[in-house]
Amino acid sequence: MTYGYGSDALLMPPFTLAEHQVLDSDAARFSRYRTYLDFYNGQQWTEKRRPGERRLTVNYTRAFVQKGVSYLMGRPVRFELVPARPGDPASEREAQAAEAVLQQLWDDNGLALTDYDAAVDAAVLGDCAFKVTRGPDERPVVRACDVMGLRAGWRADDLRSLLWVNESYSIARDEVAAIYGYEVLPAAGGTYDPHGTLAVEEHWTAQHFRLKIGGQVVAEYANPYGFIPYVIVPNLARPRQFWGLSDLEDIMTLNSEFNVRVSILSQLLQMSGNPVLVLENVDTAEGLRVGPGAIWTLPEGAKASLLEMLKDGGVQLHLSYIELLYKMMHDLSELPGGGFGRTNSGSGVHASSGVAIELLLYPVVQKVERKRRIWDDALNRRNRMLLRLAGLPVLRSRFIWPDVLPRDRAALVTQEVGLVASNIHSLSTARHNLGDEEPDLENEAILRERTALGLDNSPGHAQTGIQPPVKLSGALVEGLSQV
């Protein structure tokens, strides 16, 4: 298929990724991935540049992806395990012990950075994936997979239930020998070449595992994990579809048109700075050059003029269209100009007010919240795999996401201070809502501090409960909100 983006030779045809009939075939999906990746990397013109043609590539797609992922994964997500029997001290201690081990596994695998990189993959391609296995030391290992090498089957009535997964990739021969042993190389075919590469294919079901190297089956045995060790994460869910939707899909055509129009305007400005000389009734233009101090001698009846290509507001017409394209890209990406440091002066509200900022960026909050519901499910499934491989109780995870907007925490601190002062929320609940992982320990620390300060903590004291040693003024609340 020939794509029409980035060409001004003819009227630009509508941009389509694939015919509807083959949209979800593996071949169409891999082709779609390559198109997205090329566009993200700045390859946004399909035709070769003609001599003298000016081409500008304004890669808004990369800026939108990086900005969106920064809102989603800019700060690490935290989690807590839900006890099997809430309220039972033994069950809660069991959950806390498993949570400590699981947190160590997150740190050992560097999952904060892995998740960020995977979220970029998902935003660009539409999907990302993780593989959870045991390493050489039998410790659970998590790695991000290249979805361009993944094929999968799933239950028709439950898209989250995988039936099988095939992962294909290339690996150097010496790495194959180091990982699987030299005995597999003869079966893989060909003479031993440590600098060559071999195609590797892993086929997983919940019951079986099969390994192909160089097109030959070199290993086949029962699945040692008892589950398919993959978590495939769609970027944005499409109704009744397994594979996800890329952030680029709705803005590629607009970004392409933006490139074309900016390039045309640049060409016009270049020509305006170097005006075109129009001659009439002249046989030769030799010696006629536009420049300071130039003197022309023209034959009788001849005329000379400069071509004015930008008269009658021509530049403003181009700028207005470019501004319209710019606004449409921001609208469809759900990343308003406020997220790039711009304010909407026509909004009728002060750009510096917190309400105005939240209103300007509310589309970002909505988009991030939709993605977080998808990631909640994916990360919970990944945590269950890690717990199972570590021999720990397989418990449900509850995730605590950082605030999307800076002022979210300020409002939450103010709210919790009021609720605690009114005896509606306990301090433990308030600290939990503010993201404190161990609120009970903080309460104990405050009790010790009050005792050291000589304050009365006895139940019969006029001021029952835990009272702050100082009054929480508005300035202090604002300071706490920045912690």
Tab-separated table of N, CA and C in Angstrom, residues 60-69 71 123 235-236 246-252 254-255 325-337 339-340 361-368 370-371:
chain	number	residue	atom	x	y	z
A	60	TYR	N	5.469	16.631	15.779
A	60	TYR	CA	4.605	16.774	16.948
A	60	TYR	C	4.230	15.416	17.529
A	61	THR	N	4.215	14.376	16.705
A	61	THR	CA	3.818	13.068	17.227
A	61	THR	C	4.749	12.615	18.351
A	62	ARG	N	6.049	12.831	18.179
A	62	ARG	CA	6.982	12.439	19.252
A	62	ARG	C	6.752	13.281	20.501
A	63	ALA	N	6.526	14.588	20.316
A	63	ALA	CA	6.288	15.456	21.470
A	63	ALA	C	5.021	15.043	22.206
A	64	PHE	N	3.961	14.710	21.462
A	64	PHE	CA	2.719	14.294	22.098
A	64	PHE	C	2.896	12.990	22.873
A	65	VAL	N	3.614	12.039	22.283
A	65	VAL	CA	3.824	10.751	22.955
A	65	VAL	C	4.625	10.933	24.233
A	66	GLN	N	5.742	11.653	24.147
A	66	GLN	CA	6.581	11.845	25.328
A	66	GLN	C	5.841	12.613	26.416
A	67	LYS	N	5.085	13.623	26.025
A	67	LYS	CA	4.331	14.397	27.015
A	67	LYS	C	3.260	13.528	27.663
A	68	GLY	N	2.527	12.767	26.859
A	68	GLY	CA	1.471	11.925	27.412
A	68	GLY	C	2.002	10.858	28.350
A	69	VAL	N	3.115	10.211	27.979
A	69	VAL	CA	3.692	9.177	28.836
A	69	VAL	C	4.247	9.794	30.123
A	71	TYR	N	2.906	12.258	31.742
A	71	TYR	CA	1.758	12.387	32.643
A	71	TYR	C	1.376	11.023	33.228
A	123	ALA	N	2.153	3.724	23.433
A	123	ALA	CA	1.608	4.946	22.854
A	123	ALA	C	1.916	5.041	21.365
A	235	ASN	N	-2.652	-0.025	24.477
A	235	ASN	CA	-2.517	1.377	24.849
A	235	ASN	C	-3.875	1.983	25.184
A	236	LEU	N	-4.793	1.894	24.254
A	236	LEU	CA	-6.185	2.277	24.456
A	236	LEU	C	-7.032	1.165	23.865
A	246	SER	N	-3.162	3.069	18.831
A	246	SER	CA	-2.013	3.951	19.011
A	246	SER	C	-2.463	5.398	19.211
A	247	ASP	N	-1.659	6.157	19.964
A	247	ASP	CA	-1.924	7.588	20.106
A	247	ASP	C	-1.695	8.334	18.803
A	248	LEU	N	-0.959	7.723	17.861
A	248	LEU	CA	-0.613	8.402	16.620
A	248	LEU	C	-1.710	8.317	15.575
A	249	GLU	N	-2.635	7.379	15.743
A	249	GLU	CA	-3.560	7.076	14.660
A	249	GLU	C	-4.392	8.283	14.239
A	250	ASP	N	-4.829	9.090	15.183
A	250	ASP	CA	-5.719	10.199	14.860
A	250	ASP	C	-4.984	11.466	14.434
A	251	ILE	N	-3.665	11.521	14.645
A	251	ILE	CA	-2.973	12.783	14.366
A	251	ILE	C	-1.940	12.668	13.255
A	252	MET	N	-1.740	11.476	12.702
A	252	MET	CA	-0.716	11.342	11.663
A	252	MET	C	-1.055	12.167	10.428
A	254	LEU	N	-2.945	14.831	10.233
A	254	LEU	CA	-2.827	16.251	10.540
A	254	LEU	C	-1.365	16.679	10.628
A	255	ASN	N	-0.532	15.852	11.252
A	255	ASN	CA	0.888	16.184	11.346
A	255	ASN	C	1.525	16.218	9.962
A	325	LEU	N	-4.629	23.697	12.077
A	325	LEU	CA	-4.079	22.342	12.148
A	325	LEU	C	-3.482	22.068	13.528
A	326	TYR	N	-2.786	23.072	14.049
A	326	TYR	CA	-2.164	22.944	15.364
A	326	TYR	C	-3.230	22.670	16.435
A	327	LYS	N	-4.321	23.401	16.395
A	327	LYS	CA	-5.375	23.208	17.386
A	327	LYS	C	-6.036	21.847	17.234
A	328	MET	N	-6.237	21.408	15.992
A	328	MET	CA	-6.865	20.104	15.788
A	328	MET	C	-5.978	18.982	16.313
A	329	MET	N	-4.666	19.096	16.118
A	329	MET	CA	-3.768	18.071	16.649
A	329	MET	C	-3.845	18.007	18.170
A	330	HIS	N	-3.886	19.159	18.812
A	330	HIS	CA	-3.987	19.172	20.276
A	330	HIS	C	-5.325	18.614	20.742
A	331	ASP	N	-6.408	18.940	20.023
A	331	ASP	CA	-7.723	18.434	20.414
A	331	ASP	C	-7.783	16.918	20.304
A	332	LEU	N	-7.303	16.375	19.186
A	332	LEU	CA	-7.400	14.940	18.976
A	332	LEU	C	-6.426	14.161	19.861
A	333	SER	N	-5.298	14.755	20.195
A	333	SER	CA	-4.347	14.078	21.082
A	333	SER	C	-4.736	14.225	22.547
A	334	GLU	N	-5.704	15.083	22.850
A	334	GLU	CA	-6.133	15.363	24.223
A	334	GLU	C	-4.986	15.903	25.069
A	335	LEU	N	-4.101	16.650	24.431
A	335	LEU	CA	-3.002	17.317	25.125
A	335	LEU	C	-3.060	18.800	24.780
A	336	PRO	N	-3.835	19.582	25.521
A	336	PRO	CA	-3.999	20.999	25.202
A	336	PRO	C	-2.680	21.764	25.263
A	337	GLY	N	-2.710	22.959	24.652
A	337	GLY	CA	-1.514	23.788	24.661
A	337	GLY	C	-1.051	24.142	26.058
A	339	GLY	N	-0.597	22.158	28.416
A	339	GLY	CA	0.391	21.167	28.807
A	339	GLY	C	1.772	21.446	28.253
A	340	PHE	N	1.855	22.379	27.291
A	340	PHE	CA	3.131	22.776	26.708
A	340	PHE	C	3.545	24.170	27.181
A	361	LEU	N	-6.271	21.584	31.423
A	361	LEU	CA	-5.601	20.291	31.347
A	361	LEU	C	-6.524	19.120	31.669
A	362	TYR	N	-7.805	19.377	31.851
A	362	TYR	CA	-8.704	18.282	32.212
A	362	TYR	C	-8.768	17.187	31.152
A	363	PRO	N	-8.685	17.495	29.844
A	363	PRO	CA	-8.616	16.398	28.859
A	363	PRO	C	-7.449	15.447	29.105
A	364	VAL	N	-6.308	15.983	29.584
A	364	VAL	CA	-5.169	15.119	29.910
A	364	VAL	C	-5.546	14.171	31.040
A	365	VAL	N	-6.206	14.705	32.076
A	365	VAL	CA	-6.606	13.874	33.220
A	365	VAL	C	-7.514	12.738	32.762
A	366	GLN	N	-8.467	13.056	31.889
A	366	GLN	CA	-9.396	12.028	31.418
A	366	GLN	C	-8.667	10.937	30.633
A	367	LYS	N	-7.754	11.348	29.761
A	367	LYS	CA	-7.024	10.357	28.963
A	367	LYS	C	-6.126	9.489	29.842
A	368	VAL	N	-5.435	10.113	30.797
A	368	VAL	CA	-4.557	9.361	31.691
A	368	VAL	C	-5.369	8.384	32.536
A	370	ARG	N	-8.167	6.900	31.747
A	370	ARG	CA	-8.564	5.757	30.918
A	370	ARG	C	-7.405	4.775	30.783
A	371	LYS	N	-6.209	5.291	30.555
A	371	LYS	CA	-5.055	4.407	30.415
A	371	LYS	C	-4.727	3.715	31.736
